[in-house]
Amino acid sequence: MKQLTFFLFFIISLTCCKQAACQWVKISDLPNSSFIDLYFINDTIGFTIGREFIYKTTDGGLSWDTTQLGTSLDVLFEFDFYNQDTGFIVGEVSGSRAFVTYDQGVNWSNIPPYAFASEIAVINPNEFLWAVSGTFGVNRYNIALGLEYAINPGIGVSDLTVFSEDTIYVGGGGFARCFDSGENWEIIDMPGILWMDFPTPQIGYAAADNYFKTMDYGETWVELELPYFFDGCSSPEVVSDSIVYFPCGYDDIFDYHGIMKTIDGGVTWIFNESIPPLFDDDAIGKIFCLNKDTCWCVTYTGQIYYTSNGGGETEPPVTVIENPSSNFSIYPNPVVDFFTLELNESLELGEINIVNTIGEHIPFIVTRNNGSQKVIDIKNAPPGIYLIKFGNNSQTFIKL
């Protein structure tokens, strides 16, 4: 019966997604990597981590440069950014506990003293909280002063959230909160939390064996009813009080992994099938969204997916395709100022449109029109990923 229910749900989701043009597109594949965290500071610059490597992209995830912070015996666990320039990473890398960048990841400096850490939350450019998942202590470290002191939330720690120097939330063996920089803690009795995410201090979501939502600063938690045949959902990506993504698995029968999404605060859920099935040891390690439309996700086997429409919209989405249309070609690609659009002789051109990754139309000039060849001037467009489309034909290109 469970198999039949899953099959019917999968078919319904498939139909709904096709009607809504669900869209998660694989834009990178680094097969020797294993990604567990992800962060974008804008629509072009982002970071992910795998083992001892930091990966950085400056083109929205199409290509990645690597920085090695340790050896193959080391591991990075999590990072958090305070602003576009300042970010922190924690892990266990050759005895170091944390690293900091003040220049968008161009340079990373290690932070003494040397200890293992798996959780981090940034307070300001010079201070952060760190903890080891499963232990009872949280530590506050001041880089400028080189001072560190322990604060005790009274529960085992698995996740940290900081909203200000005063307001700190801890998830783990329950939920603990303080509003006075860690001096006094209130423990809320609830099932254990492995991951949590709060778009505001008032509203948050949490995951462990079950899935919960709070709308009153963690005072009370309501259990969410995800489809019962999905389990193993991990770190939620909360875009707003109503839009939430959960990476989920269904291990009992299919060992299948995908993304569950709600747009109504957890009342109903959509399973997105536009990511190919992830089986066995592969799964989605992390989802990160800049806004309700622009998101990325990474997998444990080094795949990186992107959506520009929140996984689906009624209009054709902007996609990054690996095999361009055989009906026409554009060159050069990437583009600096101009590119040539060359059509098959049998193809009727129609109206040309160029849009960016959030669907905005980009102005351009046709500087030469020679039948099946047209030269297009796009030098005033900022660097990024664009889609040129006419009729039922489309192709992506990169503007440098």
XYZ file of C-alpha atoms in Angstrom:
400
model
C 0.000 0.000 0.000
C 2.843 2.403 0.842
C 4.437 1.699 -2.531
C 1.160 2.495 -4.309
C 0.658 5.690 -2.319
C 4.188 6.853 -3.112
C 3.684 6.071 -6.800
C 0.399 8.024 -6.965
C 1.952 10.974 -5.111
C 4.958 10.917 -7.444
C 2.710 10.915 -10.552
C 0.546 13.755 -9.181
C 3.673 15.772 -8.335
C 5.095 15.089 -11.793
C 1.886 16.341 -13.448
C 1.700 19.448 -11.248
C 5.357 20.253 -11.801
C 5.034 19.963 -15.569
C 1.998 22.223 -15.541
C 3.920 24.754 -13.440
C 7.239 24.343 -15.318
C 9.200 23.079 -12.327
C 12.824 23.990 -12.802
C 15.937 22.870 -10.993
C 18.768 22.675 -13.525
C 22.162 21.063 -12.976
C 24.781 23.726 -13.696
C 27.933 22.074 -12.319
C 29.202 18.585 -11.620
C 32.360 18.104 -9.554
C 32.365 14.313 -9.094
C 35.311 14.123 -6.697
C 33.647 16.497 -4.227
C 31.194 16.038 -1.375
C 29.306 19.222 -0.489
C 27.675 19.776 2.896
C 27.104 23.534 3.105
C 26.310 26.348 0.670
C 26.131 30.149 0.765
C 25.682 32.870 -1.872
C 26.319 36.524 -1.075
C 24.674 37.673 -4.324
C 23.489 36.123 -7.589
C 27.019 35.524 -8.899
C 29.351 35.004 -5.896
C 28.868 31.908 -3.776
C 30.701 29.320 -1.696
C 30.391 25.657 -0.887
C 32.610 23.354 1.169
C 33.651 19.745 0.811
C 36.174 17.994 3.014
C 39.213 20.294 3.291
C 38.288 22.496 0.301
C 36.438 25.782 -0.070
C 34.847 26.219 -3.497
C 34.060 29.714 -4.781
C 32.080 30.755 -7.848
C 31.873 34.192 -9.437
C 29.499 33.251 -12.257
C 26.444 31.981 -10.406
C 27.718 28.424 -9.996
C 28.781 27.535 -13.528
C 32.449 27.221 -12.556
C 34.254 26.913 -9.228
C 37.744 27.749 -7.933
C 39.112 25.805 -4.972
C 41.114 26.783 -1.915
C 42.617 23.999 0.180
C 42.765 24.703 3.913
C 44.082 21.375 5.111
C 44.869 17.784 4.169
C 42.729 14.847 3.069
C 42.358 13.894 6.741
C 40.644 17.209 7.548
C 37.049 18.330 7.180
C 35.138 21.627 7.028
C 31.619 21.619 8.450
C 29.800 24.929 8.236
C 30.142 28.582 7.405
C 28.238 31.774 8.127
C 28.567 35.221 6.578
C 28.019 38.508 8.414
C 27.915 40.576 5.223
C 29.134 40.296 1.627
C 32.781 40.642 2.655
C 33.037 38.924 6.037
C 32.506 35.209 6.512
C 33.574 32.423 8.870
C 34.132 28.668 8.517
C 34.446 26.059 11.247
C 35.711 22.508 11.123
C 38.727 20.413 11.989
C 41.565 21.409 9.694
C 45.110 20.590 10.818
C 44.168 21.472 14.381
C 42.501 24.783 13.543
C 38.994 25.531 14.652
C 37.874 28.391 12.414
C 38.820 30.584 9.464
C 37.719 34.099 8.557
C 37.670 36.135 5.354
C 37.219 39.900 5.075
C 37.502 40.083 1.272
C 34.752 37.823 -0.137
C 36.812 34.670 0.209
C 39.940 35.820 -1.608
C 41.965 35.160 1.554
C 41.167 33.019 4.593
C 42.983 33.328 7.940
C 42.857 30.765 10.712
C 41.632 31.775 14.153
C 43.363 30.455 17.293
C 43.108 28.747 19.696
C 43.087 25.364 18.017
C 40.059 23.197 18.658
C 37.408 21.238 16.803
C 34.077 22.952 16.010
C 31.077 21.970 13.904
C 28.557 24.799 14.455
C 28.964 28.550 14.001
C 26.841 31.703 14.170
C 28.333 35.152 13.518
C 27.525 37.982 15.937
C 29.531 40.779 14.295
C 32.699 40.990 12.136
C 34.866 40.315 15.199
C 32.769 37.890 17.230
C 31.145 34.536 16.659
C 29.639 31.635 18.559
C 30.940 28.123 18.016
C 30.027 24.704 19.356
C 30.568 21.002 18.832
C 27.362 19.242 17.852
C 26.078 16.964 20.611
C 27.890 18.715 23.462
C 26.415 21.067 26.064
C 28.695 24.071 25.662
C 28.588 27.161 23.420
C 31.621 29.417 23.207
C 31.832 33.087 22.283
C 35.086 34.258 20.708
C 36.285 37.831 20.120
C 38.926 37.970 17.384
C 40.102 41.524 18.028
C 40.663 40.928 21.746
C 41.640 37.250 21.488
C 39.171 36.509 24.292
C 36.857 33.562 24.652
C 34.276 32.592 27.224
C 31.709 29.819 27.553
C 27.973 30.222 27.787
C 25.730 27.368 28.840
C 22.270 27.140 27.254
C 21.474 24.067 29.326
C 20.830 21.686 26.434
C 22.909 19.626 24.039
C 23.733 21.721 20.972
C 23.121 20.872 17.319
C 22.400 24.273 15.721
C 22.897 27.960 16.470
C 21.063 31.102 15.331
C 22.049 34.690 16.177
C 19.861 37.715 15.429
C 21.773 40.305 17.447
C 24.333 40.449 20.213
C 21.477 39.867 22.645
C 19.145 37.426 20.862
C 20.510 33.893 20.501
C 18.675 30.625 19.783
C 20.090 27.124 20.312
C 18.577 23.908 19.007
C 19.551 20.424 20.135
C 18.128 18.541 23.092
C 15.138 20.869 22.914
C 15.104 24.599 22.206
C 16.815 27.300 24.267
C 16.651 31.067 23.813
C 18.154 34.118 25.439
C 17.701 37.867 24.973
C 20.644 39.127 27.046
C 23.815 37.954 25.238
C 23.747 34.499 26.829
C 23.435 35.450 30.488
C 20.014 33.893 31.079
C 18.497 31.046 29.105
C 14.943 29.781 28.835
C 14.579 26.133 27.795
C 11.480 25.160 25.834
C 10.510 21.520 26.279
C 10.126 19.904 22.850
C 11.588 16.978 20.874
C 15.220 17.237 19.898
C 16.243 19.547 17.041
C 18.958 18.706 14.549
C 18.479 21.689 12.211
C 16.566 24.956 12.416
C 16.160 28.138 10.390
C 14.484 31.420 11.297
C 13.663 34.154 8.750
C 12.785 36.426 11.696
C 13.184 36.046 15.477
C 9.454 35.327 15.669
C 9.023 32.636 12.993
C 11.142 29.520 12.543
C 11.187 25.920 11.338
C 13.014 22.911 12.754
C 13.758 19.344 11.711
C 14.747 16.140 13.481
C 12.659 12.956 13.631
C 9.656 15.243 13.085
C 9.211 18.731 11.639
C 8.043 21.813 13.510
C 7.115 25.467 13.135
C 7.006 28.291 15.670
C 5.333 31.676 15.274
C 5.994 33.101 18.735
C 9.795 33.303 19.169
C 10.064 29.585 19.947
C 7.603 29.694 22.826
C 5.396 27.012 21.244
C 6.027 24.644 18.337
C 3.469 23.037 16.015
C 4.301 19.749 14.309
C 4.118 19.892 10.516
C 2.436 17.110 8.568
C 4.723 16.175 5.693
C 3.619 13.232 3.510
C 4.296 10.249 5.755
C 6.232 8.256 3.175
C 9.013 10.852 3.145
C 11.468 10.823 5.978
C 15.030 11.822 6.688
C 14.387 15.495 5.873
C 17.333 17.641 6.892
C 18.277 21.316 7.145
C 15.332 23.560 6.181
C 15.926 26.567 3.947
C 13.405 29.164 5.087
C 12.863 31.915 2.525
C 9.980 33.642 4.308
C 7.368 32.875 6.929
C 5.455 30.822 4.353
C 8.056 29.504 1.843
C 10.263 26.647 3.061
C 12.370 23.968 1.354
C 13.279 20.631 2.970
C 15.798 18.204 1.434
C 14.093 14.848 2.030
C 14.648 11.153 1.517
C 12.481 8.084 1.291
C 14.746 5.283 2.427
C 12.373 2.412 3.237
C 11.536 1.446 -0.343
C 13.229 3.537 -3.007
C 16.158 5.182 -1.203
C 15.066 8.276 -3.143
C 16.033 11.855 -2.309
C 14.475 15.116 -3.446
C 13.074 18.482 -2.332
C 9.823 19.135 -0.494
C 8.535 22.721 -0.650
C 5.692 24.617 0.983
C 4.422 28.046 -0.032
C 1.712 28.280 2.631
C 3.659 27.811 5.833
C 3.480 24.021 5.920
C -0.226 23.487 5.233
C 0.463 21.781 1.908
C 3.673 20.399 0.371
C 4.976 19.971 -3.168
C 7.551 17.383 -4.138
C 9.799 18.757 -6.902
C 10.806 16.121 -9.443
C 12.908 18.292 -11.759
C 16.079 17.173 -9.980
C 16.909 13.680 -11.307
C 16.461 10.902 -8.713
C 19.289 10.747 -6.181
C 19.856 7.233 -4.903
C 22.122 5.250 -2.578
C 24.856 7.421 -1.040
C 23.836 10.611 -2.832
C 21.513 13.172 -1.279
C 20.993 16.926 -1.171
C 23.455 18.361 1.308
C 22.182 21.931 1.431
C 19.726 24.344 -0.207
C 20.377 28.086 -0.237
C 18.014 30.797 -1.502
C 18.731 34.491 -2.072
C 15.008 35.162 -2.425
C 11.792 33.306 -3.252
C 12.929 32.646 -6.836
C 16.723 32.277 -6.850
C 18.067 29.141 -5.163
C 20.907 26.651 -5.438
C 21.389 23.201 -3.938
C 24.397 20.884 -3.642
C 24.627 17.108 -3.301
C 26.985 14.753 -1.525
C 28.423 13.626 -4.865
C 29.384 17.091 -6.113
C 26.354 18.070 -8.199
C 25.111 21.663 -8.107
C 21.571 22.632 -9.157
C 20.017 26.059 -9.690
C 16.518 27.495 -10.055
C 15.537 31.009 -11.056
C 11.822 30.561 -10.373
C 11.607 28.817 -7.027
C 11.382 25.435 -8.703
C 8.508 26.317 -11.021
C 6.480 29.104 -12.583
C 3.785 29.534 -15.214
C 6.128 31.123 -17.736
C 9.033 29.246 -19.369
C 11.961 29.440 -16.912
C 15.441 30.684 -17.519
C 17.565 27.554 -17.684
C 21.198 26.663 -18.098
C 21.378 23.871 -20.678
C 24.257 21.559 -21.398
C 23.326 20.772 -25.035
C 22.424 23.942 -26.983
C 19.592 23.919 -29.516
C 20.545 22.485 -32.882
C 18.319 25.092 -34.566
C 20.747 27.937 -33.992
C 24.064 28.791 -32.398
C 25.591 31.803 -30.693
C 29.281 32.605 -30.608
C 31.459 33.472 -28.907
C 30.109 32.148 -25.638
C 31.012 33.540 -23.104
C 30.266 36.983 -24.569
C 32.230 40.176 -23.947
C 30.338 42.886 -25.879
C 28.959 41.306 -29.067
C 27.861 37.866 -30.214
C 26.691 36.361 -33.484
C 23.357 34.585 -33.710
C 23.407 32.063 -36.568
C 20.184 30.318 -37.612
C 19.378 27.209 -39.582
C 18.044 28.231 -42.978
C 14.651 26.622 -42.240
C 14.183 28.452 -38.951
C 11.901 31.478 -38.759
C 13.347 33.940 -36.310
C 10.423 35.867 -34.864
C 10.844 38.343 -32.014
C 14.131 38.080 -30.067
C 14.101 38.448 -26.285
C 17.029 38.346 -23.849
C 16.288 37.904 -20.137
C 18.400 37.514 -17.022
C 18.106 34.844 -14.336
C 15.162 36.557 -12.611
C 13.209 37.042 -15.856
C 13.961 40.734 -16.482
C 14.199 41.737 -20.140
C 17.619 43.045 -21.157
C 17.981 45.752 -23.845
C 20.205 44.974 -26.836
C 20.982 46.253 -30.332
C 21.121 44.251 -33.574
C 24.124 45.846 -35.259
C 24.203 43.603 -38.341
C 21.383 41.669 -39.981
C 22.519 39.350 -42.767
C 19.717 36.843 -43.266
C 20.625 33.829 -41.148
C 23.325 35.757 -39.236
C 22.752 38.604 -36.817
C 25.326 40.422 -34.686
C 23.936 41.509 -31.313
C 25.395 44.227 -29.079
C 24.916 43.494 -25.356
C 27.873 45.402 -23.927
C 25.708 47.445 -21.538
C 24.428 44.344 -19.749
C 26.194 43.470 -16.463
C 28.131 40.180 -16.199
C 25.918 37.164 -15.589
C 23.873 34.329 -17.076
C 21.314 35.219 -19.758
C 18.758 33.464 -21.933
C 18.110 34.405 -25.564
C 14.789 33.126 -26.853
C 12.492 33.444 -29.846
C 9.468 31.316 -30.614
C 10.029 27.883 -29.102
C 13.830 28.185 -29.268
C 16.125 29.278 -26.469
C 19.732 29.067 -25.376
C 21.763 30.383 -22.448
C 24.968 32.354 -22.631
C 27.393 33.986 -20.221
C 28.208 37.705 -20.307
C 31.691 38.518 -18.991
